[in-house]
XYZ file of C-alpha atoms in Angstrom:
423
model
C -89.639 -123.669 30.522
C -92.689 -123.316 28.083
C -95.235 -120.536 28.646
C -98.376 -121.210 26.815
C -101.164 -118.679 26.788
C -104.504 -120.700 26.572
C -107.831 -120.201 28.287
C -106.850 -122.244 31.227
C -104.518 -121.046 33.807
C -103.708 -120.080 37.432
C -106.185 -119.057 40.157
C -107.098 -115.583 41.004
C -109.744 -113.201 39.675
C -107.052 -110.475 38.406
C -106.230 -113.114 35.615
C -109.455 -112.416 33.482
C -108.379 -115.031 30.770
C -107.836 -118.088 32.932
C -110.345 -120.273 34.670
C -108.872 -122.533 37.334
C -110.332 -123.801 40.646
C -108.238 -122.261 43.324
C -105.660 -124.672 44.928
C -105.410 -126.644 41.545
C -102.397 -126.975 39.230
C -102.028 -125.150 36.190
C -102.342 -127.041 32.994
C -101.866 -124.964 29.804
C -102.315 -127.687 27.446
C -105.732 -128.895 28.547
C -107.381 -128.134 25.238
C -104.644 -127.414 22.505
C -107.420 -127.371 19.810
C -109.231 -124.598 21.564
C -106.024 -122.637 21.832
C -105.561 -122.869 18.126
C -109.063 -121.502 17.653
C -108.443 -118.630 19.907
C -107.607 -115.409 18.011
C -105.543 -114.038 20.759
C -103.510 -117.206 21.443
C -99.828 -117.034 21.431
C -96.934 -119.221 22.719
C -93.731 -117.974 24.170
C -90.872 -119.060 26.115
C -90.249 -117.655 29.641
C -86.643 -117.643 30.393
C -84.206 -116.489 33.090
C -81.768 -113.688 32.587
C -78.718 -116.040 32.528
C -80.413 -118.199 29.786
C -80.169 -115.563 27.192
C -77.441 -113.148 28.195
C -75.398 -112.484 25.044
C -71.681 -113.075 24.716
C -69.861 -109.711 24.223
C -68.949 -109.241 20.640
C -65.183 -109.358 20.157
C -63.757 -106.494 18.410
C -60.199 -106.116 16.887
C -57.663 -105.155 19.397
C -56.317 -101.690 20.024
C -53.812 -100.206 17.675
C -50.191 -99.813 18.923
C -49.685 -96.425 20.578
C -46.689 -94.491 21.384
C -46.404 -92.980 24.901
C -47.298 -89.291 24.924
C -49.737 -86.718 26.060
C -53.319 -87.628 26.405
C -55.595 -84.841 24.755
C -58.077 -84.989 27.471
C -56.238 -84.743 30.675
C -53.120 -83.360 29.108
C -50.898 -85.698 31.174
C -47.878 -87.808 29.889
C -48.321 -91.423 29.941
C -46.413 -94.484 28.749
C -47.697 -96.334 25.701
C -49.275 -99.301 27.846
C -51.503 -96.685 29.449
C -53.359 -95.690 26.196
C -56.182 -97.426 24.615
C -57.484 -96.901 20.990
C -60.945 -97.250 19.436
C -61.374 -98.553 15.860
C -61.693 -95.091 14.717
C -58.184 -94.465 15.546
C -58.634 -91.941 18.552
C -56.515 -92.742 21.527
C -56.679 -91.592 25.049
C -55.172 -92.759 28.501
C -56.935 -95.616 30.121
C -57.762 -93.408 33.112
C -59.710 -90.880 31.004
C -61.486 -93.683 29.169
C -62.568 -95.221 32.467
C -63.757 -91.707 33.906
C -65.829 -91.391 30.547
C -67.440 -94.822 31.002
C -68.305 -94.187 34.558
C -69.994 -90.818 33.931
C -71.961 -92.367 31.027
C -72.880 -95.301 33.143
C -74.085 -93.226 35.992
C -76.325 -91.574 33.519
C -78.017 -94.940 32.475
C -76.053 -95.083 29.189
C -74.537 -98.385 28.091
C -74.436 -99.507 24.379
C -74.562 -96.181 22.923
C -71.321 -94.851 24.746
C -69.423 -92.978 21.982
C -65.874 -92.019 21.473
C -64.492 -89.137 23.486
C -63.092 -87.417 20.490
C -65.101 -84.307 19.125
C -67.742 -85.131 16.371
C -66.767 -88.786 16.385
C -69.846 -91.246 16.538
C -67.898 -94.434 16.824
C -69.402 -96.385 19.709
C -67.369 -98.286 22.270
C -67.979 -102.120 22.141
C -68.969 -104.052 25.279
C -65.588 -105.855 25.623
C -63.667 -102.593 25.195
C -65.713 -100.922 28.113
C -65.130 -103.849 30.337
C -61.508 -104.136 29.595
C -61.120 -100.603 31.109
C -63.708 -100.371 33.973
C -61.977 -101.192 37.327
C -64.878 -100.894 39.799
C -66.784 -104.115 40.153
C -70.118 -102.044 40.789
C -69.653 -100.044 37.632
C -68.945 -103.216 35.715
C -72.129 -104.890 36.976
C -74.302 -101.720 36.412
C -72.802 -101.665 32.675
C -73.693 -105.084 32.051
C -77.253 -104.788 33.510
C -77.821 -101.696 31.292
C -76.171 -103.526 28.153
C -78.375 -106.608 28.740
C -81.580 -104.195 29.014
C -80.592 -102.539 25.789
C -80.114 -106.023 24.043
C -83.782 -107.313 25.187
C -85.312 -103.974 24.274
C -83.844 -103.956 20.752
C -84.467 -107.680 20.074
C -87.783 -108.153 18.059
C -88.619 -111.583 19.928
C -87.668 -110.629 23.570
C -89.677 -108.778 25.949
C -89.212 -108.094 29.723
C -92.168 -109.260 31.984
C -93.742 -106.043 33.246
C -94.739 -107.715 36.496
C -93.386 -106.123 39.684
C -90.086 -107.347 40.643
C -90.160 -110.008 37.921
C -86.888 -110.977 36.277
C -88.370 -113.178 33.549
C -87.693 -112.479 29.880
C -90.343 -113.750 27.443
C -89.181 -114.950 24.049
C -92.014 -115.114 21.399
C -92.087 -117.173 18.345
C -94.079 -114.363 16.515
C -93.747 -110.596 16.704
C -97.379 -109.666 17.055
C -99.621 -107.968 19.515
C -100.806 -111.128 21.177
C -101.681 -111.776 24.784
C -98.835 -113.658 26.559
C -98.551 -114.658 30.323
C -95.411 -114.942 32.356
C -95.164 -118.292 33.978
C -93.570 -116.916 37.150
C -95.862 -114.036 38.244
C -98.876 -114.852 35.937
C -98.773 -111.203 34.645
C -100.619 -110.933 31.398
C -99.633 -108.294 28.821
C -99.468 -107.455 25.200
C -96.173 -108.747 23.860
C -95.620 -106.086 21.250
C -95.971 -102.908 23.541
C -95.677 -104.356 26.983
C -98.671 -102.708 28.199
C -101.827 -104.400 29.518
C -103.521 -106.476 26.930
C -105.882 -104.313 24.965
C -107.423 -106.431 22.052
C -109.257 -105.507 19.742
C -107.538 -101.893 19.966
C -104.059 -101.813 18.562
C -100.869 -100.768 20.440
C -100.674 -97.242 18.830
C -104.299 -96.496 19.201
C -104.461 -97.618 23.024
C -101.540 -95.342 23.730
C -103.293 -92.289 22.038
C -106.422 -93.232 23.955
C -104.801 -93.469 27.479
C -102.872 -90.088 26.797
C -106.052 -88.563 25.838
C -107.898 -89.850 29.015
C -105.123 -88.518 31.193
C -105.118 -85.246 29.552
C -108.906 -84.843 29.537
C -109.356 -86.475 32.991
C -110.744 -83.124 34.549
C -113.220 -82.751 31.810
C -114.633 -86.211 32.426
C -114.740 -85.950 36.333
C -118.463 -85.380 36.432
C -119.144 -88.705 35.174
C -117.128 -90.639 37.762
C -119.811 -90.624 40.405
C -121.541 -94.074 41.220
C -124.866 -92.544 41.794
C -127.695 -91.733 39.292
C -131.393 -90.841 39.771
C -133.973 -93.454 38.910
C -135.603 -92.236 35.582
C -139.121 -93.092 37.036
C -139.400 -92.068 40.571
C -136.149 -89.901 40.667
C -134.748 -91.671 43.978
C -130.841 -91.702 44.117
C -129.439 -95.049 43.307
C -125.935 -96.295 43.906
C -124.437 -98.873 41.541
C -122.982 -101.572 43.629
C -122.542 -104.361 41.205
C -121.024 -104.824 37.566
C -124.411 -105.374 35.797
C -125.882 -102.462 33.863
C -129.351 -103.874 34.151
C -130.578 -101.802 37.135
C -133.797 -102.271 39.270
C -134.847 -99.529 41.420
C -135.292 -100.704 44.922
C -138.014 -98.106 45.488
C -140.311 -98.494 42.390
C -138.953 -101.745 40.923
C -138.373 -99.943 37.551
C -135.921 -101.730 35.533
C -133.565 -99.407 33.386
C -130.134 -99.281 31.836
C -127.405 -97.596 33.902
C -125.609 -96.196 30.915
C -128.464 -94.518 29.043
C -131.205 -94.549 31.581
C -133.581 -95.949 29.177
C -136.212 -98.677 29.838
C -134.790 -102.011 29.968
C -137.309 -103.693 27.990
C -136.285 -101.594 24.964
C -132.879 -103.212 25.373
C -134.153 -106.868 25.323
C -133.297 -108.740 22.200
C -133.379 -105.500 20.128
C -130.151 -103.727 18.768
C -128.146 -102.568 21.775
C -128.201 -98.875 20.910
C -126.687 -97.270 23.917
C -123.180 -98.623 23.022
C -123.297 -96.877 19.627
C -122.579 -93.102 19.229
C -124.931 -91.116 16.925
C -123.040 -88.613 15.082
C -124.496 -85.404 13.971
C -124.712 -85.719 10.122
C -124.680 -81.932 9.677
C -121.723 -81.349 11.967
C -119.289 -80.279 8.984
C -121.499 -77.266 8.292
C -121.574 -76.091 12.018
C -119.467 -73.439 13.601
C -116.069 -74.308 15.205
C -117.479 -74.129 18.752
C -120.191 -76.422 17.730
C -117.749 -78.922 16.242
C -115.768 -78.715 19.437
C -118.725 -79.551 21.527
C -119.702 -82.330 19.291
C -116.125 -83.857 19.554
C -116.294 -83.507 23.399
C -119.598 -85.063 23.352
C -118.350 -88.080 21.174
C -115.286 -88.412 23.383
C -117.419 -88.468 26.618
C -119.833 -90.986 25.210
C -116.874 -93.518 24.663
C -114.967 -92.490 27.849
C -118.093 -92.923 30.005
C -118.458 -96.465 28.805
C -114.859 -97.372 28.975
C -114.685 -96.143 32.524
C -117.991 -97.882 33.488
C -116.752 -101.338 32.338
C -113.486 -100.643 34.140
C -115.534 -99.978 37.358
C -117.687 -102.859 36.743
C -114.654 -105.164 36.578
C -113.787 -103.973 40.006
C -117.284 -104.496 41.344
C -117.429 -107.953 39.885
C -114.306 -108.925 42.040
C -116.587 -108.655 44.909
C -119.012 -110.775 43.149
C -116.407 -113.498 42.670
C -115.285 -113.342 46.155
C -118.840 -113.696 47.332
C -119.208 -116.825 45.192
C -116.196 -118.254 46.623
C -117.601 -117.927 50.054
C -120.963 -119.187 48.989
C -119.403 -122.411 47.447
C -117.204 -122.992 50.386
C -120.165 -122.604 52.701
C -122.275 -125.160 50.538
C -119.480 -127.603 50.574
C -118.940 -127.378 54.326
C -122.702 -127.836 54.750
C -122.875 -130.846 52.701
C -124.810 -129.111 50.112
C -122.825 -130.501 47.287
C -119.260 -130.670 46.282
C -116.957 -128.158 44.475
C -117.793 -129.771 41.249
C -121.428 -129.304 41.844
C -120.962 -125.383 42.114
C -117.749 -124.903 39.982
C -120.027 -123.540 37.070
C -120.690 -120.395 39.289
C -116.949 -119.645 39.514
C -116.379 -120.284 35.817
C -119.351 -117.966 34.855
C -117.896 -115.127 37.034
C -114.441 -115.631 35.394
C -115.936 -115.665 31.899
C -117.851 -112.643 32.746
C -114.618 -110.666 33.607
C -112.995 -112.046 30.474
C -115.781 -110.760 28.357
C -116.117 -107.282 29.970
C -112.350 -106.934 29.793
C -112.448 -107.510 25.983
C -115.571 -105.131 25.705
C -113.850 -102.534 27.701
C -111.203 -102.042 25.066
C -113.731 -102.111 22.223
C -114.599 -98.367 22.972
C -111.060 -96.909 22.140
C -111.288 -99.089 19.049
C -114.620 -97.551 18.070
C -113.650 -94.008 18.993
C -111.011 -93.821 16.477
C -112.573 -95.585 13.649
C -113.819 -93.610 10.755
C -117.493 -93.987 9.598
C -117.914 -97.014 7.229
C -119.560 -100.313 6.761
C -116.819 -101.852 8.676
C -117.449 -99.648 11.701
C -121.298 -100.370 11.443
C -120.335 -104.176 11.708
C -118.099 -103.516 14.542
C -120.623 -101.564 16.424
C -123.163 -104.299 15.764
C -120.952 -107.014 17.084
C -120.047 -104.699 20.059
C -123.604 -104.197 20.910
C -124.381 -107.924 20.701
C -121.435 -108.664 23.023
C -122.634 -105.970 25.405
C -126.112 -107.460 25.606
C -124.994 -111.015 26.193
C -122.537 -109.737 28.836
C -125.319 -107.836 30.792
C -127.674 -110.977 30.519
C -124.849 -113.069 31.877
C -124.115 -110.664 34.723
C -127.780 -110.421 35.621
C -128.048 -114.098 35.843
C -124.887 -114.668 37.897
C -125.885 -112.045 40.445
C -129.022 -114.169 40.855
C -127.424 -117.529 40.562
C -129.396 -118.929 43.280
C -132.527 -118.898 41.481
C -130.971 -119.313 38.132
C -131.227 -122.690 36.325
C -127.741 -124.068 35.794
C -128.442 -125.105 32.167
C -129.561 -121.594 31.360
C -126.549 -120.099 32.895
C -124.179 -122.328 31.063
C -126.071 -121.570 27.839
C -125.581 -117.853 28.519
C -121.843 -118.390 29.040
C -121.534 -120.082 25.815
C -123.356 -117.342 24.026
C -121.306 -114.709 25.672
C -117.907 -116.374 24.702
C -118.944 -116.834 21.167
C -119.817 -113.325 20.711
C -116.328 -112.286 22.100
C -114.416 -114.562 19.997
C -116.379 -113.702 16.873
C -115.647 -110.053 17.384
C -112.009 -110.652 17.886
C -111.557 -112.967 14.899
C -113.260 -110.154 12.796
C -111.426 -107.281 14.128
C -108.068 -108.408 15.799
C -105.347 -106.933 13.794
């Protein structure tokens, strides 16, 4: 069956890339032209295991062997109890079988080598299967061999979804977003991890390792509360939007930098950009270490903040679903009349998901005009995301046309950034 990765898909908020009214059928070919314009778009086949299991390669038969003493068990056996690999080393079938069972128990399959000392010749699949007697061992070996086959094939990838048995075959070996047609898991085809554009596979692995290693250092920024910069009352962040309004003094400020929100407006969105110390190369080792930590925390805080915002916006989407259902039940319109709210929340999640993965990309970029362009586009995307989030959270008083216009702007910012920097 075909698995086409488009911007329309199954229901559910966890699928940040697909907008579909719940209860509807999935149509992956709604807009093929839009798919071709999508820089993340990829097409793959979702196959069952039996559809791609390779046939064991046939190897030349065992060489004739006279009966004698097996050099492993030192037992005398007749000729028909010996088997010989292409390297010429011959052992009794019982020893071969025991050798294979030990290797399979350790999870080894296609890399089982000859028992002779310093011999690197591998035992082919049909040779191993001809000597394994226990059905459970034969089954385990075939499972391991199939896994090795898929992992070594440049166009095949196991779906990482829980308990999913689907294997995806891609038309192109690139770091593209693919979706399993069975469990709807979305992941990067190249590395099998959560999709991470515009950050490449190697960079996201480095970033996630660094975050895990430095998690204790960054613990202090994990709290959900900050003080209002004007009246200093404690405020809890209970939504995804970074545009905050103090319930006490009504002061509007940015959750990330605590600056006056008016300064963010249509100006360059500075708080997403890290300002490096131009004289750091001449500072002491300790000063450089502090600067490195400061830089890391700048990007980590924004990475973590958008991750939390995505979780908070799940609640927003659930609330929108309930509101739409209530309006439909109370004859205040049909699903079509209110569908734009659901689409806006889904688009917001898709944009914020992309924005979250721009921070590892920026962290590892060297200072250059290209980095300045990236940070400018990153800032523009972040500004439009916050505008969209603000309007969604106040959707009851927001004009539909204004909301749909903001959706269009945010998506164009996202696609533009990916087209320029997706490698």
